[in-house]
mmCIF file with all atom_site columns, C-alpha atoms in Angstrom:
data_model
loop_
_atom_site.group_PDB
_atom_site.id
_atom_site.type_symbol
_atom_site.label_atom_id
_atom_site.label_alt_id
_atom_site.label_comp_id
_atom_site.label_asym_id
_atom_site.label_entity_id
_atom_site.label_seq_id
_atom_site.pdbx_PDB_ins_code
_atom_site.Cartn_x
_atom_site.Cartn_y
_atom_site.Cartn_z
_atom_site.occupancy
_atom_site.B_iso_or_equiv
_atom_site.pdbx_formal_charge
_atom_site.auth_seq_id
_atom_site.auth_comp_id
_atom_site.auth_asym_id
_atom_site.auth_atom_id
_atom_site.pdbx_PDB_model_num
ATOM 1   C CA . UNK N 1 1   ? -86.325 -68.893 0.409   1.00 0.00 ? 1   UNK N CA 1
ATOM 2   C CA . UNK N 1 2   ? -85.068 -65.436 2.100   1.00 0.00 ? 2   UNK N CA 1
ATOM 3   C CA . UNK N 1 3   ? -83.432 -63.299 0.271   1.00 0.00 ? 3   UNK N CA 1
ATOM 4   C CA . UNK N 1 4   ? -79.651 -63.098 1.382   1.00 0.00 ? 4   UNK N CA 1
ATOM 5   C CA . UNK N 1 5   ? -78.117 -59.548 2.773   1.00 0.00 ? 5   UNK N CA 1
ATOM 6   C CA . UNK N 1 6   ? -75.502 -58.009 1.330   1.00 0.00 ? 6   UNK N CA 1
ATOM 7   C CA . UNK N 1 7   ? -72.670 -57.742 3.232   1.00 0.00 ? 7   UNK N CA 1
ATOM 8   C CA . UNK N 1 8   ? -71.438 -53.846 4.345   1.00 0.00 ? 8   UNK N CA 1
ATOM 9   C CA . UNK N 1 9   ? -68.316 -52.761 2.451   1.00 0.00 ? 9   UNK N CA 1
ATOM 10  C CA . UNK N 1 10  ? -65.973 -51.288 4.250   1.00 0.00 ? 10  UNK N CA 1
ATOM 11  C CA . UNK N 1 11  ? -65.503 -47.535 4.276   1.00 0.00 ? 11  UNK N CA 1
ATOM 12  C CA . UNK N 1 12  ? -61.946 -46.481 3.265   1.00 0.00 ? 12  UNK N CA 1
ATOM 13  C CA . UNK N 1 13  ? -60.492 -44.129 6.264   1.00 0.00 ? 13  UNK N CA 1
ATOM 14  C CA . UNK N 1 14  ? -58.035 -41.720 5.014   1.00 0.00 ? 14  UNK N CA 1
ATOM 15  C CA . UNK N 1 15  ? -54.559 -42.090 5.197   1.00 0.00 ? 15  UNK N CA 1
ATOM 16  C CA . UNK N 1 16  ? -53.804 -38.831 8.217   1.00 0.00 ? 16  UNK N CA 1
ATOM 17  C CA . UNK N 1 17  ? -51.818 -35.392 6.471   1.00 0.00 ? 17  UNK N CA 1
ATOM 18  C CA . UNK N 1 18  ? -48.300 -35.754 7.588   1.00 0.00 ? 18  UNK N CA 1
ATOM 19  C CA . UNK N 1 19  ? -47.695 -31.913 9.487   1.00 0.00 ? 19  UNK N CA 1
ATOM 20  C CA . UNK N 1 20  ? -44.726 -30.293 7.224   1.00 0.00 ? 20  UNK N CA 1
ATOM 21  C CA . UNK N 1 21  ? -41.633 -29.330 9.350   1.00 0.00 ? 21  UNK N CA 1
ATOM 22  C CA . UNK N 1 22  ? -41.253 -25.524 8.511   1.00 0.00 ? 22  UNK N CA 1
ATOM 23  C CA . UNK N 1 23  ? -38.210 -24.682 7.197   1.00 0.00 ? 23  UNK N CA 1
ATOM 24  C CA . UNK N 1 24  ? -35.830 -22.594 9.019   1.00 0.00 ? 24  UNK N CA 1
ATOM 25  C CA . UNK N 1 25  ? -35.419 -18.933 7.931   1.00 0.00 ? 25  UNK N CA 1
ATOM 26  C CA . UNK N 1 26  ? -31.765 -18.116 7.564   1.00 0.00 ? 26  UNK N CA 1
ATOM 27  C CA . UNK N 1 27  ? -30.233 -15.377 9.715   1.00 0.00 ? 27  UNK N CA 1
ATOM 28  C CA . UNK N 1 28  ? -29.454 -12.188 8.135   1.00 0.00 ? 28  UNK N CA 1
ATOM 29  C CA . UNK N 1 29  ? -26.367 -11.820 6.305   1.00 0.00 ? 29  UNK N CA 1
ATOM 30  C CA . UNK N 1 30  ? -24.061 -9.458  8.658   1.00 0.00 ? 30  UNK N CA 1
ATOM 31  C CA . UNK N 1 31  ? -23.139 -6.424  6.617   1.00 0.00 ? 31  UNK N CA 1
ATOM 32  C CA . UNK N 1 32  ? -19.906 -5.894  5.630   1.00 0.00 ? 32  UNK N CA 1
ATOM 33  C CA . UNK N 1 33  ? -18.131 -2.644  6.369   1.00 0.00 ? 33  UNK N CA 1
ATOM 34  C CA . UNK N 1 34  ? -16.829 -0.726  3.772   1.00 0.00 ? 34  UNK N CA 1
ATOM 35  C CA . UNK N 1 35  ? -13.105 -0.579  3.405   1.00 0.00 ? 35  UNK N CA 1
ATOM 36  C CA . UNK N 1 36  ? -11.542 2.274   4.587   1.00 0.00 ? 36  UNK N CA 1
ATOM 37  C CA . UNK N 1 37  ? -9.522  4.379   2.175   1.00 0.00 ? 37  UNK N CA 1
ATOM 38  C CA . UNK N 1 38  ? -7.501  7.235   1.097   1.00 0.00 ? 38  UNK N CA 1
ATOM 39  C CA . UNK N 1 39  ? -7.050  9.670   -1.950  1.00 0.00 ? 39  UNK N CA 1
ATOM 40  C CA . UNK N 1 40  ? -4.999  12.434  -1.867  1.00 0.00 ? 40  UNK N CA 1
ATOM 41  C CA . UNK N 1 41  ? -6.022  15.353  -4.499  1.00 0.00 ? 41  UNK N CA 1
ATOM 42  C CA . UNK N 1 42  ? -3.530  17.633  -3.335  1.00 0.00 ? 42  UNK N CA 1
ATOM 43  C CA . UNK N 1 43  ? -0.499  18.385  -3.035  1.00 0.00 ? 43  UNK N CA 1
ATOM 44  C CA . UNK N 1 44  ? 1.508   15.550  -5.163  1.00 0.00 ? 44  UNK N CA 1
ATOM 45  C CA . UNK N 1 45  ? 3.990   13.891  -3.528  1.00 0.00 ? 45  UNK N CA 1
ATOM 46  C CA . UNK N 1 46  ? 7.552   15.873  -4.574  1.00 0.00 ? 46  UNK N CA 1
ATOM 47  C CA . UNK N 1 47  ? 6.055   18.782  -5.389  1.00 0.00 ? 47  UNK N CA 1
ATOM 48  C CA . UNK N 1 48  ? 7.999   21.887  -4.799  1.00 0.00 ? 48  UNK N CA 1
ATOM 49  C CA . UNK N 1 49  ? 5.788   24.388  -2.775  1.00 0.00 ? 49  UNK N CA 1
ATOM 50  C CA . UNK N 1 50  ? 6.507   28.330  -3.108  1.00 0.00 ? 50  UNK N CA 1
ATOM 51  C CA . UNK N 1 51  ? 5.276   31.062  -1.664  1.00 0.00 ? 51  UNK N CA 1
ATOM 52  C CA . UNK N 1 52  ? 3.529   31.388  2.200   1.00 0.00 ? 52  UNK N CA 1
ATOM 53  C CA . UNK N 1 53  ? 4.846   28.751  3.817   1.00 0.00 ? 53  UNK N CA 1
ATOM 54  C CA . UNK N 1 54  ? 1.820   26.143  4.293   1.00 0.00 ? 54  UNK N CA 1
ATOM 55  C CA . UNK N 1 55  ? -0.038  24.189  1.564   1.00 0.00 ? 55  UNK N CA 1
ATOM 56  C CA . UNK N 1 56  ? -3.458  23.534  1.080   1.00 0.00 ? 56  UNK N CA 1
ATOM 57  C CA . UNK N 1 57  ? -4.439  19.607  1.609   1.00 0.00 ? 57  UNK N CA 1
ATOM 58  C CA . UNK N 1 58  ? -7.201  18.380  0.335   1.00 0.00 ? 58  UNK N CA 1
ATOM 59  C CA . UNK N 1 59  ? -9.203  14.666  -0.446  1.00 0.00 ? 59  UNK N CA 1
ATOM 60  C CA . UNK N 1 60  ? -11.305 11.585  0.117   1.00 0.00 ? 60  UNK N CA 1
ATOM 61  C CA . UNK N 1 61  ? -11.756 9.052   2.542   1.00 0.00 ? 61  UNK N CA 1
ATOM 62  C CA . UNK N 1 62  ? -15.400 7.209   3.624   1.00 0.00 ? 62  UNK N CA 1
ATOM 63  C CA . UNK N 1 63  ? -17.782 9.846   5.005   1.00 0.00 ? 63  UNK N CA 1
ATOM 64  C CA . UNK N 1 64  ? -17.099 11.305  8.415   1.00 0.00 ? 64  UNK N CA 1
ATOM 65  C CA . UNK N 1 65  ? -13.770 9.696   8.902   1.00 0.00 ? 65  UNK N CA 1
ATOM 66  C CA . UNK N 1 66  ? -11.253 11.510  10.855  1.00 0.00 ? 66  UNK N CA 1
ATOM 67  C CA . UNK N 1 67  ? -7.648  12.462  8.868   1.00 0.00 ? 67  UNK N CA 1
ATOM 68  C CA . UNK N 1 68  ? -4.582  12.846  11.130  1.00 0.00 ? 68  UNK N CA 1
ATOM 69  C CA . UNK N 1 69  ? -1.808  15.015  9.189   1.00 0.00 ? 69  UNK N CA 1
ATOM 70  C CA . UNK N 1 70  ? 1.472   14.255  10.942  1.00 0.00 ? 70  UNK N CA 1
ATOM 71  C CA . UNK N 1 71  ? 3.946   16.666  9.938   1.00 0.00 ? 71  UNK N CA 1
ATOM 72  C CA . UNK N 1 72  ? 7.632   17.180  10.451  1.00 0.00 ? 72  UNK N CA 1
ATOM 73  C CA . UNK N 1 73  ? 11.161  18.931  8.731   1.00 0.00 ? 73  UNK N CA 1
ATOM 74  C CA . UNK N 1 74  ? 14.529  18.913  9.979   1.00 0.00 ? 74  UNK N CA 1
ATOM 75  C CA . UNK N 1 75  ? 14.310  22.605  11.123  1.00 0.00 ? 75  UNK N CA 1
ATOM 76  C CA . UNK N 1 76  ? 11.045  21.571  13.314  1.00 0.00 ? 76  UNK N CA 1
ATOM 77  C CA . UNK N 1 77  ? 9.616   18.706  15.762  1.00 0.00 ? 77  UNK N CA 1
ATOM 78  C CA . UNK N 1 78  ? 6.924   16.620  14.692  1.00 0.00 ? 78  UNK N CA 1
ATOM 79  C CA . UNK N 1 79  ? 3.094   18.202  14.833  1.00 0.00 ? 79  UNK N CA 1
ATOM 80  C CA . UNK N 1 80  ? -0.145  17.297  13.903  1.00 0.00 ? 80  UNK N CA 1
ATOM 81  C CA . UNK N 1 81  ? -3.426  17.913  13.414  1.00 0.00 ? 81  UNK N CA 1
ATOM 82  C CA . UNK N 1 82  ? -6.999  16.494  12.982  1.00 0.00 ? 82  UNK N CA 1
ATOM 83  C CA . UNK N 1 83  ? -10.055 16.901  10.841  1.00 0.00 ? 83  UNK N CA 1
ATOM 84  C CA . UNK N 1 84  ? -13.132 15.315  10.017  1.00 0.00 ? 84  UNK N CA 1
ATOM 85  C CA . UNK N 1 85  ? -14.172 14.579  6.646   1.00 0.00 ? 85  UNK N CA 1
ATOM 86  C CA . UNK N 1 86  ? -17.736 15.183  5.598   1.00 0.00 ? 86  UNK N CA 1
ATOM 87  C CA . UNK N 1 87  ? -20.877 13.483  4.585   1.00 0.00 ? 87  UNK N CA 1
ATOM 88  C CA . UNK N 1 88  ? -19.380 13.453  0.852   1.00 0.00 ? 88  UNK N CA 1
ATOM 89  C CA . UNK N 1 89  ? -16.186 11.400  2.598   1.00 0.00 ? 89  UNK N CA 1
ATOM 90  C CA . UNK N 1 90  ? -14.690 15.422  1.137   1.00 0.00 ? 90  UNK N CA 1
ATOM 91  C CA . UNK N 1 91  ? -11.780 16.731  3.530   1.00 0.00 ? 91  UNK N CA 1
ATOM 92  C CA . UNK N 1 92  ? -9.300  20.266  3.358   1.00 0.00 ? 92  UNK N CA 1
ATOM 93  C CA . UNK N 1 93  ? -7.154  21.531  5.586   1.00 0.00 ? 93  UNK N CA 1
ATOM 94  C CA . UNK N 1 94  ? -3.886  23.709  5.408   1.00 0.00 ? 94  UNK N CA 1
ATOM 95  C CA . UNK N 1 95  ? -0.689  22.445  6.750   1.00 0.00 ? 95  UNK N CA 1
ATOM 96  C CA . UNK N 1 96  ? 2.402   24.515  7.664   1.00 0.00 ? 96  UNK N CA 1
ATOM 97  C CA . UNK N 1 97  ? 5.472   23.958  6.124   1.00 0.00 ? 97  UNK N CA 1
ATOM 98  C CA . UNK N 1 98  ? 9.080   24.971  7.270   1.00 0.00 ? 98  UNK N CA 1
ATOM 99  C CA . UNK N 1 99  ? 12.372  25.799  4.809   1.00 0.00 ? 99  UNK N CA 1
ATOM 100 C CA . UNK N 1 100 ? 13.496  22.822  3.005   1.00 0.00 ? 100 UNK N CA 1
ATOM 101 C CA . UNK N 1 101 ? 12.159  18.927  3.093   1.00 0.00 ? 101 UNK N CA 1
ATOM 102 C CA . UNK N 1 102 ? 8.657   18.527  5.035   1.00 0.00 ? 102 UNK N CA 1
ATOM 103 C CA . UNK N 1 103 ? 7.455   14.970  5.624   1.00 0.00 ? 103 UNK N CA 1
ATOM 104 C CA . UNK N 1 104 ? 3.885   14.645  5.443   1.00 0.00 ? 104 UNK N CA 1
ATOM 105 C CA . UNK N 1 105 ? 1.915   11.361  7.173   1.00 0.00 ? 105 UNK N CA 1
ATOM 106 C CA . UNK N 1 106 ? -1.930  11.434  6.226   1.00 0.00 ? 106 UNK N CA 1
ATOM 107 C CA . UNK N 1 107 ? -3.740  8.846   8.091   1.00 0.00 ? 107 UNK N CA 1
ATOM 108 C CA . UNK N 1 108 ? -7.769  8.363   7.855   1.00 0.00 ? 108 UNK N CA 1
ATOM 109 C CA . UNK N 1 109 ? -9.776  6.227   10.254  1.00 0.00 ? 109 UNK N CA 1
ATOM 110 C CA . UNK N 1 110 ? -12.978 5.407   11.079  1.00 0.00 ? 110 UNK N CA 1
ATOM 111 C CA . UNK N 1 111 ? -14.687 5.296   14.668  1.00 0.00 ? 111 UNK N CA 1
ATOM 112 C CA . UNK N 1 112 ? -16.897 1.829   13.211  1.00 0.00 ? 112 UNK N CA 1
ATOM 113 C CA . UNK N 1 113 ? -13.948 -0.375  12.773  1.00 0.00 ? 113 UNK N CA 1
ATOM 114 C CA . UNK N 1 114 ? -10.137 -0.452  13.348  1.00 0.00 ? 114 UNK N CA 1
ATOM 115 C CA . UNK N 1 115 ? -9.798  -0.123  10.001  1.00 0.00 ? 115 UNK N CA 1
ATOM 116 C CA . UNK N 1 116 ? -6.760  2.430   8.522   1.00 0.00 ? 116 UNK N CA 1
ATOM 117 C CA . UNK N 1 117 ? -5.659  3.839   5.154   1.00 0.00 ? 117 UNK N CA 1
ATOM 118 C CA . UNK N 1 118 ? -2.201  6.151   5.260   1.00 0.00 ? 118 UNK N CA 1
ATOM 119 C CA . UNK N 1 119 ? -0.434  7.582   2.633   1.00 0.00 ? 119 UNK N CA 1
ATOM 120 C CA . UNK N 1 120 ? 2.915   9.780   2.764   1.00 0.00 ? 120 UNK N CA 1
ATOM 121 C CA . UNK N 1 121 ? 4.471   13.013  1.098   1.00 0.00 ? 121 UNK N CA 1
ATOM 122 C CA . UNK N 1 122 ? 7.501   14.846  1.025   1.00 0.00 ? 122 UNK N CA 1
ATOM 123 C CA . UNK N 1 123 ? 7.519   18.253  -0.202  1.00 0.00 ? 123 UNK N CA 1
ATOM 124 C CA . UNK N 1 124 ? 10.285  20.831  -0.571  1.00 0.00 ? 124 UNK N CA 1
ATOM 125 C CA . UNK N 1 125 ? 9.171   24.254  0.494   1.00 0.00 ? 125 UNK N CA 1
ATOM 126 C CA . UNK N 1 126 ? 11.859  26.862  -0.742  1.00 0.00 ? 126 UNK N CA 1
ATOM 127 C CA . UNK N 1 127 ? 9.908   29.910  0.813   1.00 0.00 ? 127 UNK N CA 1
ATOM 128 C CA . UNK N 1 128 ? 8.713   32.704  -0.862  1.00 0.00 ? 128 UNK N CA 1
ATOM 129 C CA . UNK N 1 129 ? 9.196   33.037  -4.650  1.00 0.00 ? 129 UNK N CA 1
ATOM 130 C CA . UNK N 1 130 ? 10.528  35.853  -6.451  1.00 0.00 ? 130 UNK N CA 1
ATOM 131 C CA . UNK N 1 131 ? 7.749   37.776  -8.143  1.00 0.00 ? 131 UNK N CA 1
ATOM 132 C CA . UNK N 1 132 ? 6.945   37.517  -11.605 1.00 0.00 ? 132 UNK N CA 1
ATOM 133 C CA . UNK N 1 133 ? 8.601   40.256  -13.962 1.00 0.00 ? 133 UNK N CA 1
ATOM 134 C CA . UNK N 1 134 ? 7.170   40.371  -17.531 1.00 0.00 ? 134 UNK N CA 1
ATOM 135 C CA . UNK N 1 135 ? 8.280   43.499  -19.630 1.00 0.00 ? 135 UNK N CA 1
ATOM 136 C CA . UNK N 1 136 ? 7.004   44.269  -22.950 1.00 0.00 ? 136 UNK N CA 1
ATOM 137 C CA . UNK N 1 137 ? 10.371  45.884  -24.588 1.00 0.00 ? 137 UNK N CA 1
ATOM 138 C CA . UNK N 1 138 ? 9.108   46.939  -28.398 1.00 0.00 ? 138 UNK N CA 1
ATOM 139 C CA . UNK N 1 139 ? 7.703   48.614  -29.250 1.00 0.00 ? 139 UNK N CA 1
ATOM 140 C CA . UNK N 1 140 ? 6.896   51.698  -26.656 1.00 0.00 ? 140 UNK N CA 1
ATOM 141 C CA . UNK N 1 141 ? 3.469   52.187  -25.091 1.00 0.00 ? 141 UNK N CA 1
ATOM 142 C CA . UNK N 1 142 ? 1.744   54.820  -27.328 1.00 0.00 ? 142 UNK N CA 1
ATOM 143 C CA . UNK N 1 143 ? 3.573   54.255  -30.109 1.00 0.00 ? 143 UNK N CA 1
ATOM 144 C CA . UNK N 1 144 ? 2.232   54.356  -33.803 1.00 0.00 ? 144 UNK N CA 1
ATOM 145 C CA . UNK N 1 145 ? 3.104   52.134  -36.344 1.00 0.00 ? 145 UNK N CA 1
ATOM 146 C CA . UNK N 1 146 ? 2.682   52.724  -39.871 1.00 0.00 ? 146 UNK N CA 1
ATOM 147 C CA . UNK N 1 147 ? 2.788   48.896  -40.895 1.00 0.00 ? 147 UNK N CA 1
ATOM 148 C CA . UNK N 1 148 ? -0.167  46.508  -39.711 1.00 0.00 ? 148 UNK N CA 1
ATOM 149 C CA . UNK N 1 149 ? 1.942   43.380  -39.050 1.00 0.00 ? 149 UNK N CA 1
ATOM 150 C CA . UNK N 1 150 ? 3.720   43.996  -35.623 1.00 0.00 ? 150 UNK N CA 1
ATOM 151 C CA . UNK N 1 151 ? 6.722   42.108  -34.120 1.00 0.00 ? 151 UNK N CA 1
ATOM 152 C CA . UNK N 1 152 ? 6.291   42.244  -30.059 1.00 0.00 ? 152 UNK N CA 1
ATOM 153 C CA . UNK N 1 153 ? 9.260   41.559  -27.850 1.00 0.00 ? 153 UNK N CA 1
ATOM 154 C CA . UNK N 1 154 ? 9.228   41.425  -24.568 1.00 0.00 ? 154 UNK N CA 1
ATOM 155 C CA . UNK N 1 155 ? 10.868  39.026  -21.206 1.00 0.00 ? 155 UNK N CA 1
ATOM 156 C CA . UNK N 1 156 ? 10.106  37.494  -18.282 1.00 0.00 ? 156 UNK N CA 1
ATOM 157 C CA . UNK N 1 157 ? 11.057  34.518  -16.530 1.00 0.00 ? 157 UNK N CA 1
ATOM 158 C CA . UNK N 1 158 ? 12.139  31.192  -18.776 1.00 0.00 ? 158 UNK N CA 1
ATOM 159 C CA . UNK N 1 159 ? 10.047  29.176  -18.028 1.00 0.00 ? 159 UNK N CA 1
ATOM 160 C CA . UNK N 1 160 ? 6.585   31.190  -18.521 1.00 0.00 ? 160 UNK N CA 1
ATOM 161 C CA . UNK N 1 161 ? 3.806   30.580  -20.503 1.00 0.00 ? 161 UNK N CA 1
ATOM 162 C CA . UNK N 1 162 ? 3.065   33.790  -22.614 1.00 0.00 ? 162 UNK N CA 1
ATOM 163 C CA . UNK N 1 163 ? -0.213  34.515  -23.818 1.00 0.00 ? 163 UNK N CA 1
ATOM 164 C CA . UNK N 1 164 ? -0.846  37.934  -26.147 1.00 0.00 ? 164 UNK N CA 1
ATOM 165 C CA . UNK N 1 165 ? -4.643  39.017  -26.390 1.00 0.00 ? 165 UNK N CA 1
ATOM 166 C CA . UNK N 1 166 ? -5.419  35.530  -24.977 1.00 0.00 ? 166 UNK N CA 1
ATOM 167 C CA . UNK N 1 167 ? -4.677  33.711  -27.779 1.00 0.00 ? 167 UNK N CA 1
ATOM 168 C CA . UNK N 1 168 ? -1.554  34.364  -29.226 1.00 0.00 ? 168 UNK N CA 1
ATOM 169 C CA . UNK N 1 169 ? 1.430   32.602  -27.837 1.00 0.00 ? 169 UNK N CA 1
ATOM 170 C CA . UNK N 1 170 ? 4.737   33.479  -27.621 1.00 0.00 ? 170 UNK N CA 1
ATOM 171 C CA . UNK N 1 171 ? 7.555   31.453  -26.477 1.00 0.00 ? 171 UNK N CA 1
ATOM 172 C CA . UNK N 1 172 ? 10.609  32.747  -23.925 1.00 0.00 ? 172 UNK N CA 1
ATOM 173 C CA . UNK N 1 173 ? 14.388  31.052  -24.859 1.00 0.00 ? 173 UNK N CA 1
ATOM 174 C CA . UNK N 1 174 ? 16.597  30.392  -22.046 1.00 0.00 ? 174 UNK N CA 1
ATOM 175 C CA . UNK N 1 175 ? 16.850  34.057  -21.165 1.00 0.00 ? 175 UNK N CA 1
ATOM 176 C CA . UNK N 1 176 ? 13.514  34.625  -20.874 1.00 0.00 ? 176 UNK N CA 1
ATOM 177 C CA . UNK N 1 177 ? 13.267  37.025  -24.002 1.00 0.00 ? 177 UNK N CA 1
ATOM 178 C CA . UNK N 1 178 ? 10.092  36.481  -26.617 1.00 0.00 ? 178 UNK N CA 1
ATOM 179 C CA . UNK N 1 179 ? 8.569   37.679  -29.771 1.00 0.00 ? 179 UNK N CA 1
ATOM 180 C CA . UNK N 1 180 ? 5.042   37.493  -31.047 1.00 0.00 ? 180 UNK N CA 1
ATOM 181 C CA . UNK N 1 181 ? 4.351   38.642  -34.363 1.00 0.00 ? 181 UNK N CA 1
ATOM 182 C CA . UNK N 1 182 ? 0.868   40.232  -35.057 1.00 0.00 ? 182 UNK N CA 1
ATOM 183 C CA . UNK N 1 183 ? -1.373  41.901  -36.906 1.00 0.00 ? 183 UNK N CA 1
ATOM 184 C CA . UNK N 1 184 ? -3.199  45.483  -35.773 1.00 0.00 ? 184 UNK N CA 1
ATOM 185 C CA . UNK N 1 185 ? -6.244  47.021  -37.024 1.00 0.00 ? 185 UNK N CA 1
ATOM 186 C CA . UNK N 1 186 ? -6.597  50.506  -38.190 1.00 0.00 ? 186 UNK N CA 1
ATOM 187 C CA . UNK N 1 187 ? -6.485  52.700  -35.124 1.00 0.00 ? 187 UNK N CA 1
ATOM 188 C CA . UNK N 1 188 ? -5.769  52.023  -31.222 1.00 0.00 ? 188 UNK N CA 1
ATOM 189 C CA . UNK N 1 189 ? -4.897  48.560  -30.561 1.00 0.00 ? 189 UNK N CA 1
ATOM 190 C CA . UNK N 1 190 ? -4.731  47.513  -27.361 1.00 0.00 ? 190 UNK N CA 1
ATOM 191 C CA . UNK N 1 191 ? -2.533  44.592  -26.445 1.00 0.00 ? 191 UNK N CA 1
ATOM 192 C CA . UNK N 1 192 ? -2.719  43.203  -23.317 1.00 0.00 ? 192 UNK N CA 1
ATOM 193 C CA . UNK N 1 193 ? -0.469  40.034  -22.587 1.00 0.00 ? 193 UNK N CA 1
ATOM 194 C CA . UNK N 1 194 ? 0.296   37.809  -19.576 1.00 0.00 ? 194 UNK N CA 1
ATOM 195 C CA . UNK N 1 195 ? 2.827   35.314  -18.400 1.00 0.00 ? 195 UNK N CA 1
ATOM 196 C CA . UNK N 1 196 ? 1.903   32.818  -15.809 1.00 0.00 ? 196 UNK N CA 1
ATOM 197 C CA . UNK N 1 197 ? 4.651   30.502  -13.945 1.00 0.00 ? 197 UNK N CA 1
ATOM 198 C CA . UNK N 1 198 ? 3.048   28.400  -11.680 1.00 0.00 ? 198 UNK N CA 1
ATOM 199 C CA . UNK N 1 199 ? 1.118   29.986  -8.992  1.00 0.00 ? 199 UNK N CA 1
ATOM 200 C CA . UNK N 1 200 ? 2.308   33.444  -10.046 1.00 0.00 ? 200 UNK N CA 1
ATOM 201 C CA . UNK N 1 201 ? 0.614   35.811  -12.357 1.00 0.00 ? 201 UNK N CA 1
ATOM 202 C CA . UNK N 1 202 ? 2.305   38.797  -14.049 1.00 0.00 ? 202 UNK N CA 1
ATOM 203 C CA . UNK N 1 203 ? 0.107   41.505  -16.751 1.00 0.00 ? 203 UNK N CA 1
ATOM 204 C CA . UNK N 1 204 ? 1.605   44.434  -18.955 1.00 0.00 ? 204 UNK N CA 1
ATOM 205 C CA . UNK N 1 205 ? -0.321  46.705  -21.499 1.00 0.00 ? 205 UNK N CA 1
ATOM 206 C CA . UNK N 1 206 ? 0.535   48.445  -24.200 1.00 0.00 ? 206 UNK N CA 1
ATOM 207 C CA . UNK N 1 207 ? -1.445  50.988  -26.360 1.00 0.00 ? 207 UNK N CA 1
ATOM 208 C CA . UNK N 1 208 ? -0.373  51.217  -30.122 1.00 0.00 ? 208 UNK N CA 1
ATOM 209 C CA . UNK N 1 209 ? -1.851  53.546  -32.979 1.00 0.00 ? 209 UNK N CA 1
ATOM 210 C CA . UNK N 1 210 ? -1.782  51.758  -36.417 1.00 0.00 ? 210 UNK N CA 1
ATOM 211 C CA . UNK N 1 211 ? -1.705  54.727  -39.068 1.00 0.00 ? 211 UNK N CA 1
ATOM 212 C CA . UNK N 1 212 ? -0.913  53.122  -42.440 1.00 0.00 ? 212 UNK N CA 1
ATOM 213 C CA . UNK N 1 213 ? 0.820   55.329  -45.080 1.00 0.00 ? 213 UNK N CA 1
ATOM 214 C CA . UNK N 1 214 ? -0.862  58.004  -47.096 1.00 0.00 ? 214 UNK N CA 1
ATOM 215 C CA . UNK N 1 215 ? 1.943   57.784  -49.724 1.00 0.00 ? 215 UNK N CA 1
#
C-alpha cells in the first residue's frame, strides 16, 4: 500500500508595514516685540528748577530708541529736540527752560514697530537763585574760650540743613538763626560747618583756642 504524502502547509505571508504619515513640524512661534516704554529719572514732574536756566533730563526707554523732548512756556514757541538712547535703553540730555511754567512732552519710539510711550512735565523755572549766606555769629574766629562746652550761633537761610564738623546738626527757626552746642578739646579747634539748600552749597570756618582755667 503507498505511503500517502503529506499535504504542504501553507506559508503565512506577512501582513505589509503600513508607511507612518510624518507629522507636521509646527511653524515657529513669531516673536513678540517688546513693549515700548518710558521712565523718567529726572526732573519730577512740579519740581521747581533754580539756577541756569535748563535742566538736566535723564532715563529709560528699550535700547536705541529715539526720545523727542517737546518743549514750550508762555514767554517762548514750542521747540524740540531728539536723542537716541543707548544699548542700556540709558538716555540724558539738557533742556532749556524760560521764566515761569515750562511744559515738557517726552516721547520715546522705536524704528521696529509703531509702538509709543509719552509722559509729560511741568516745571516752574524762577531763574537764578539767590546765593547761599551762612554766617557763623559767636563766637569770633580766633577766639579762646576758657570753658570746653561751646554754644555756636550762627544764620543762614530757613530752610537749610546745618551740619557742624559733619555730624553735628543744628537747626535754623523761621529766621534762619541756629545754635549748636559743643564740646572742644584742649587747644585749637577747628570748626568747620556747612548749610546746604537744595542745589546750593554754602561753608564758614572758625578757629577757636580752648584754654581751661588755671585757677
Amino acid at each position: 500500500t503507498p505511503t500517502p504524502v503529506p499535504a504542504p502547509t501553507p506559508t503565512a505571508i506577512p501582513a505589509p508595514t503600513p508607511t507612518p504619515i510624518p507629522t507636521a513640524t509646527p511653524p515657529l512661534p513669531t516673536p513678540t516685540p517688546a513693549l515700548q516704554f518710558l521712565d523718567v529719572d529726572q526732573p519730577e514732574n512740579l519740581d521747581t528748577i533754580h539756577g541756569p536756566p535748563w535742566v538736566d533730563v535723564s532715563g529709560s526707554t528699550l535700547p536705541w530708541s529715539f526720545v523727542e523732548i517737546t518743549y514750550a512756556s508762555g514767554a517762548q514757541a514750542e521747540r524740540d529736540l531728539r536723542v537716541q538712547a543707548d544699548g542700556s535703553g540709558d538716555f540724558s540730555t539738557q533742556v532749556p527752560l524760560a521764566g515761569g511754567i515750562n511744559v515738557v512732552e517726552i516721547t520715546s519710539y522705536h524704528g521696529a514697530s509703531d509702538q509709543q510711550a509719552r509722559q509729560f512735565l511741568q516745571l516752574h523755572y524762577t531763574g537764578t537763585a539767590t546765593p547761599l549766606e551762612l554766617v557763623i555769629i559767636e563766637p569770633e574766629d580766633g577766639a579762646t574760650i576758657p570753658n570746653r562746652v561751646l554754644t555756636l550761633v550762627g544764620k543762614t537761610a530757613p530752610d537749610a540743613q546745618v551740619v557742624i564738623n559733619d555730624i553735628i546738626p543744628a537747626h535754623p527757626d523761621e529766621e534762619g538763626r541756629w545754635e549748636a552746642t559743643m564740646f572742644l578739646q584742649r587747644g585749637l579747634n577747628e570748626i568747620r560747618v556747612t548749610a546746604t539748600l537744595e542745589s546750593q552749597t554754602a561753608n564758614a570756618t572758625i578757629n577757636i583756642e580752648y584754654e581751661p582755667d588755671q585757677g
